Short mmCIF file of C-alpha atoms in Angstrom, two decimals:
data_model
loop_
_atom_site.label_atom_id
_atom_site.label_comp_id
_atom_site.label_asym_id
_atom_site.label_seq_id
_atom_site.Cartn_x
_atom_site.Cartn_y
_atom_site.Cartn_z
CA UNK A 279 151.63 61.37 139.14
CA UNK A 280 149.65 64.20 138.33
CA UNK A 281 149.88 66.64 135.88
CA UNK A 282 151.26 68.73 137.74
CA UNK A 283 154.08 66.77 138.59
CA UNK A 284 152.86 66.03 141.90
CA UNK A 285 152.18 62.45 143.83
CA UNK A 286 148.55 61.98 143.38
CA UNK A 287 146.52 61.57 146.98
CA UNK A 288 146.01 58.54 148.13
CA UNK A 289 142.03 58.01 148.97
CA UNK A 290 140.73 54.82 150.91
CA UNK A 291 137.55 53.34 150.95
CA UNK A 292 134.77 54.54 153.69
CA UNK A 293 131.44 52.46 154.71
CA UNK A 294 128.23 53.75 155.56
CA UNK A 295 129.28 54.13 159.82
CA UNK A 296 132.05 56.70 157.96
CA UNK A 297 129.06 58.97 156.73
CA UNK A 298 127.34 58.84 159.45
CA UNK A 299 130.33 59.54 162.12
CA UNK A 300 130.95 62.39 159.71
CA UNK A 301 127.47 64.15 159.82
CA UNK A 302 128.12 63.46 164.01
CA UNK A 303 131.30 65.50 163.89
CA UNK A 304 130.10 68.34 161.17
CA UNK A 305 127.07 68.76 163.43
CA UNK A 306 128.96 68.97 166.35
CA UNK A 307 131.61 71.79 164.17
CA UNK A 308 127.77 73.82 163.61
CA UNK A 309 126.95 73.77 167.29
CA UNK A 310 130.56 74.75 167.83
CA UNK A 311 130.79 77.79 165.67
CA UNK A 312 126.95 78.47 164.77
CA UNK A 313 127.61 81.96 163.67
CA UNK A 314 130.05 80.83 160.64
CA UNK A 315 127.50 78.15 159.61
CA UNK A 316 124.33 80.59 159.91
CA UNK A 317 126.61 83.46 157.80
CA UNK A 318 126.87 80.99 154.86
CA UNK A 319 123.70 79.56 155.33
CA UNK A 320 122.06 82.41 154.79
CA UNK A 321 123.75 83.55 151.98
CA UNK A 322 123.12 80.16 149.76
CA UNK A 323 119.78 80.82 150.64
CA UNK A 324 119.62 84.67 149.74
CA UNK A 325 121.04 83.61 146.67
CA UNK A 326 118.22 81.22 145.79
CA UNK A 327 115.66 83.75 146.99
CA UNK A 328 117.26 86.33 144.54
CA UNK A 329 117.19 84.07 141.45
CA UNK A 330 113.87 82.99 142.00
CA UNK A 331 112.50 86.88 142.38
CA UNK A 332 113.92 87.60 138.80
CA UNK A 333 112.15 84.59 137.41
CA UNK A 334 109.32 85.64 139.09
CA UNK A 335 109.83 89.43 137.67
CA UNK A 336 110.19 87.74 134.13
CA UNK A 337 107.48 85.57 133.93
CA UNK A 338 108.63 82.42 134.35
CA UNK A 339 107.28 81.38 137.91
CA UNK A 340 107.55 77.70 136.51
CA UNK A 341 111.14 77.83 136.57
CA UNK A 342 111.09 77.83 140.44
CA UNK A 343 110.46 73.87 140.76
CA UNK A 344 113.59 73.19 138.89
CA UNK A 345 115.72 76.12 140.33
CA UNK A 346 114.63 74.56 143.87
CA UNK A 347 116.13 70.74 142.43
CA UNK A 348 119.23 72.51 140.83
CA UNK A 349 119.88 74.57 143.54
CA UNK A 350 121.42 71.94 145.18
CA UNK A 351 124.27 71.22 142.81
CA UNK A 352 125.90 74.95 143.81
CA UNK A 353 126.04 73.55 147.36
CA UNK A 354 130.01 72.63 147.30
CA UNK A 355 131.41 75.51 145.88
CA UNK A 356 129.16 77.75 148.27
CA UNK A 357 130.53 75.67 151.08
CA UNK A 358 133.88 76.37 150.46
CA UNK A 359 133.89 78.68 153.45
CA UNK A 360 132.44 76.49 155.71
CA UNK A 361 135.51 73.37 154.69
CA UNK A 362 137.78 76.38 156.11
CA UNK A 363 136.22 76.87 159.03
CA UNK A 364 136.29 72.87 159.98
CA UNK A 365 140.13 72.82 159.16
CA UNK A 366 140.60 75.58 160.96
CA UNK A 367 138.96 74.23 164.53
CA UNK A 368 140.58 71.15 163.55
CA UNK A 369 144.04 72.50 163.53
CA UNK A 370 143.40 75.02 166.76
CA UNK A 371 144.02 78.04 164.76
CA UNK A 372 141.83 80.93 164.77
CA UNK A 373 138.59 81.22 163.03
CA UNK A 374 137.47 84.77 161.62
CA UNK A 375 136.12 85.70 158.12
CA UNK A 376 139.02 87.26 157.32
CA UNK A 377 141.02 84.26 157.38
CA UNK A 378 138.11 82.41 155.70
CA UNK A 379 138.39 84.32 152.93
CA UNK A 380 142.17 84.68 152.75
CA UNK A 381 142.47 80.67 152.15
CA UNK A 382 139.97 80.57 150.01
CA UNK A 383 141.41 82.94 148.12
CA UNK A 384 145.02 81.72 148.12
CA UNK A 385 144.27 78.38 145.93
CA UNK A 386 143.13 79.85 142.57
CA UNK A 387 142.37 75.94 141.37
CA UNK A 388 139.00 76.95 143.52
CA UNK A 389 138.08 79.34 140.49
CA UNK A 390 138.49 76.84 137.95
CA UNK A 391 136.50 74.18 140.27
CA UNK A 392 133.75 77.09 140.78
CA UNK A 393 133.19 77.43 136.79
CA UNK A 394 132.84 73.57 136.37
CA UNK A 395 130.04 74.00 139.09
CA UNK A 396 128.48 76.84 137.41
CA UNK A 397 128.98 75.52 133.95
CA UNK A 398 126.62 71.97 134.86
CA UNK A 399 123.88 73.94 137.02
CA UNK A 400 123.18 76.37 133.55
CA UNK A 401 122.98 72.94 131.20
CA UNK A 402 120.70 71.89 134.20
CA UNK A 403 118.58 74.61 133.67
CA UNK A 404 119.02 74.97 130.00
CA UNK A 405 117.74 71.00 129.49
CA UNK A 406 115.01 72.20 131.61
CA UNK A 407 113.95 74.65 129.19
CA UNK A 408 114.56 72.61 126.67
CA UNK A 409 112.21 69.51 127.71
CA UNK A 410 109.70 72.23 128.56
CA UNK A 411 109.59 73.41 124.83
CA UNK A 412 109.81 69.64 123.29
CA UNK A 413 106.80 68.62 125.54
CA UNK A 414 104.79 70.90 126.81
CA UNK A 415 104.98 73.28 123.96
CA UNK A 416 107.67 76.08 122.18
CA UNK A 417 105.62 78.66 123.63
CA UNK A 418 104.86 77.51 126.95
CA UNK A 419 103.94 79.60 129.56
CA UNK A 420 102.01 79.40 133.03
CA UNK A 421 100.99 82.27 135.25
CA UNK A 422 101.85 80.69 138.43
CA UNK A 423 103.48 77.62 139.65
CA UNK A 424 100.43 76.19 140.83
CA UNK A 425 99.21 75.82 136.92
CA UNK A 426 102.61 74.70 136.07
CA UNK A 427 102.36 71.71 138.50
CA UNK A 428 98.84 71.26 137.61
CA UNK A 429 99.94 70.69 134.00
CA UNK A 430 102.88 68.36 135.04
CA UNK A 431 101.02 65.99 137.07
CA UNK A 432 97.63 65.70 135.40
CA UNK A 433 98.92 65.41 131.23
CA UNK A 434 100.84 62.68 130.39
CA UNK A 435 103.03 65.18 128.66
CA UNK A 436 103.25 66.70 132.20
CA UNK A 437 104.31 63.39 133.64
CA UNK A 438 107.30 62.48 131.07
CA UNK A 439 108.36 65.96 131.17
CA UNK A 440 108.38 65.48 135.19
CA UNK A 441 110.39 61.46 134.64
CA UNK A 442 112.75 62.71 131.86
CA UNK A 443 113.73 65.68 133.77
CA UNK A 444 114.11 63.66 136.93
CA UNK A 445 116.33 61.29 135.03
CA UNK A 446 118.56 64.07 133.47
CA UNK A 447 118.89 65.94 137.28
CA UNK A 448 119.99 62.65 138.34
CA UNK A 449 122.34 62.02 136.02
CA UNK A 450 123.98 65.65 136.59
CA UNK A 451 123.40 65.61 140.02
CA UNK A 452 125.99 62.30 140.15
CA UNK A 453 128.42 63.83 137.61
CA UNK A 454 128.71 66.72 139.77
CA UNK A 455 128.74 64.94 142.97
CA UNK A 456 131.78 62.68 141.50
CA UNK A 457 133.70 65.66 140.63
CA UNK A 458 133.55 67.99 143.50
CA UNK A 459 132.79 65.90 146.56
CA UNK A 460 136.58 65.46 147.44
CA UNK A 461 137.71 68.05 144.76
CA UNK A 462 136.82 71.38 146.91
CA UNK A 463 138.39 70.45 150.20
CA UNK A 464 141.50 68.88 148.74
CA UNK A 465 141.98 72.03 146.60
CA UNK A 466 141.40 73.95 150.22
CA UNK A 467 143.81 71.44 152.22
CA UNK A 468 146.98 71.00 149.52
CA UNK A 469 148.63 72.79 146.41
CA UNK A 470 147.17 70.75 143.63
CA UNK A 471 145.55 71.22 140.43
CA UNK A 472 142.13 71.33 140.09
CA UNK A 473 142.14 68.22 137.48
CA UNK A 474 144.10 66.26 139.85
CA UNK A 475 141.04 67.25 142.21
CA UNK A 476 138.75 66.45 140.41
CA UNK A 477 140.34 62.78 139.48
CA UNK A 478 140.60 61.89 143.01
CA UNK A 479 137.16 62.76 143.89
CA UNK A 480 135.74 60.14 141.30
CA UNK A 481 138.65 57.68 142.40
CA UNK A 482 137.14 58.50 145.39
CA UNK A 483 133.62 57.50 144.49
CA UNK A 484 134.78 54.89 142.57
CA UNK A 485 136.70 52.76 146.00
CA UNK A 486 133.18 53.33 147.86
CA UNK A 487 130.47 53.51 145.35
CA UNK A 488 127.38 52.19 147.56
CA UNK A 489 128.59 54.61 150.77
CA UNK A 490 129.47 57.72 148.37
CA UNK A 491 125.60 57.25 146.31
CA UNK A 492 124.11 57.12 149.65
CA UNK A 493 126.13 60.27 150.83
CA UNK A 494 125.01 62.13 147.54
CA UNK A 495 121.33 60.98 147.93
CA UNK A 496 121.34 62.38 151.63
CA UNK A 497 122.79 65.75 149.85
CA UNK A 498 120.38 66.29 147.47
CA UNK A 499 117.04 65.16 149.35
CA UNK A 500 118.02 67.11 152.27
CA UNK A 501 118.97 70.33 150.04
CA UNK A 502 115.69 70.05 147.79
CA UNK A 503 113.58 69.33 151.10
CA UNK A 504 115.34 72.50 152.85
CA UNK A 505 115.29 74.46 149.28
CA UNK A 506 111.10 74.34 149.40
CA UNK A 507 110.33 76.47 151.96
CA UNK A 508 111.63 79.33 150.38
CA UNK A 509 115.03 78.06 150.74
CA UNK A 510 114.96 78.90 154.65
CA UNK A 511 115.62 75.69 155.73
CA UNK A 512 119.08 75.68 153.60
CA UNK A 513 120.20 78.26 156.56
CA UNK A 514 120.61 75.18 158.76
CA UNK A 515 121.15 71.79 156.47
CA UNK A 516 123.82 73.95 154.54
CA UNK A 517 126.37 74.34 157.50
CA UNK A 518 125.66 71.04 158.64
CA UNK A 519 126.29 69.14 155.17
CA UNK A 520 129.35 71.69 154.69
CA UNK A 521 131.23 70.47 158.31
CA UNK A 522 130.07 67.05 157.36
CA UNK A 523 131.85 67.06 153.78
CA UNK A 524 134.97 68.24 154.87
CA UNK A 525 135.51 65.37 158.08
CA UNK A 526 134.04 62.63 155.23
CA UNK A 527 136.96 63.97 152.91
CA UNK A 528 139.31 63.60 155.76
CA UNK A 529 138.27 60.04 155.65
CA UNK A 530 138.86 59.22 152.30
CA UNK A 531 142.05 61.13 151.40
CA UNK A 532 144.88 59.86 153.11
CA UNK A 533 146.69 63.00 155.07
CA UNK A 534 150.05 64.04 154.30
CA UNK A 535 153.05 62.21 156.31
#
């Protein structure tokens, strides 16, 4: 039971051909309804655009390399709209932003899940910071981001700087993914907590661990690929990823009777 007094969802184990039929049908949800997908696309990548301006403006053009890597681990709760818009052409009902944001805004779990999101990508960039000032200096500072990468790859302060903070991004990166990869659409689809959410989406990872690593290592390769050109390629994997989460979580969470 959960704590909220509720039968906890049943989740079943998926296989690689699961992932793979699910990026087919999220793809296919994109093609369908490419204006949706493009909206939110656009606006995970105006967001990234944004932050990396004011660290820019402030001086710390370094900061961009990590941003682009942590970036990535804001990609559930921004595709919250984009779960919607799959359940809705799933069900036949109508799809409009109005109703987008209506649902979303119905299940105020989503708010709690959204500050558990938040909460790991600001220690991601506060460890950042951190590792920054333990090896490459309390004062560090670089002009431009070419230096910066000049520095990280050609000091071997650079280069355990660039495997330790690897490691760590990895580490929160897999946290993250185990908490919100079911957690988001199941808070979308039912009236359940958002600790109940977040326990099935590790039970979840837990039934299929080799499928559901593989899944997050698509995520976060794509995402940091997309998230280098300036974050315009995130216009395009974002929807795509977002469609493809929510038919994968159909998968794995057994529906209602």
């Amino acid at each position: 039971m959960s704590i909220s007094g509720k039968v906890d969802p049943v989740v079943r184990p998926v296989a690689a051909t699961d992932i793979a039929e699910a990026l087919v049908e999220g793809l296919r949800d994109f093609q369908a309804l490419p204006l949706y997908g493009l909206c939110f696309g656009t606006l995970y990548a105006a967001g990234g655009i944004a932050i990396m301006l004011c660290f820019t403006a402030f001086g710390m053009v370094y900061l961009v390399y990590p941003l682009a890597a942590g970036f990535a681990l804001l990609g559930p709760f921004v595709a919250i709209g984009l779960y919607e818009v799959s359940r809705r052409r799933e069900r036949g009902e109508p799809v409009s932003l109005g109703a987008i944001w209506s649902a979303v805004r119905a299940r105020s779990e989503i708010g709690w899940m959204a500050f558990v999101t938040l909460f790991v990508f600001v220690v991601w960039m506060y460890q950042v910071r951190l590792l920054i000032a333990l090896l490459l200096g309390l004062h560090a500072s670089f002009s431009s981001l070419q230096e910066f990468m000049t520095v990280v790859l050609t000091t071997n302060e650079g280069l355990l700087f660039l495997g330790i903070g690897n490691a760590v991004a990895a580490v929160l990166s897999l946290i993250l993914f185990s908490l919100t990869v079911v957690s988001f659409p199941l808070l979308l689809d039912r009236e359940v907590d958002f600790v109940t959410a977040m326990v099935t989406s590790v039970r979840a990872v837990v039934a299929s661990p080799l499928p559901m690593i593989g899944w997050a290592a698509v995520i976060v390769i794509v995402l940091i690929v997309s998230a280098l050109p300036y974050f315009l390629g995130l216009v395009v994997t974002l929807p795509v990823l977002g469609h493809a989460t929510w038919h994968l979580y159909r998968r794995i969470v057994v529906p209602v009777a």
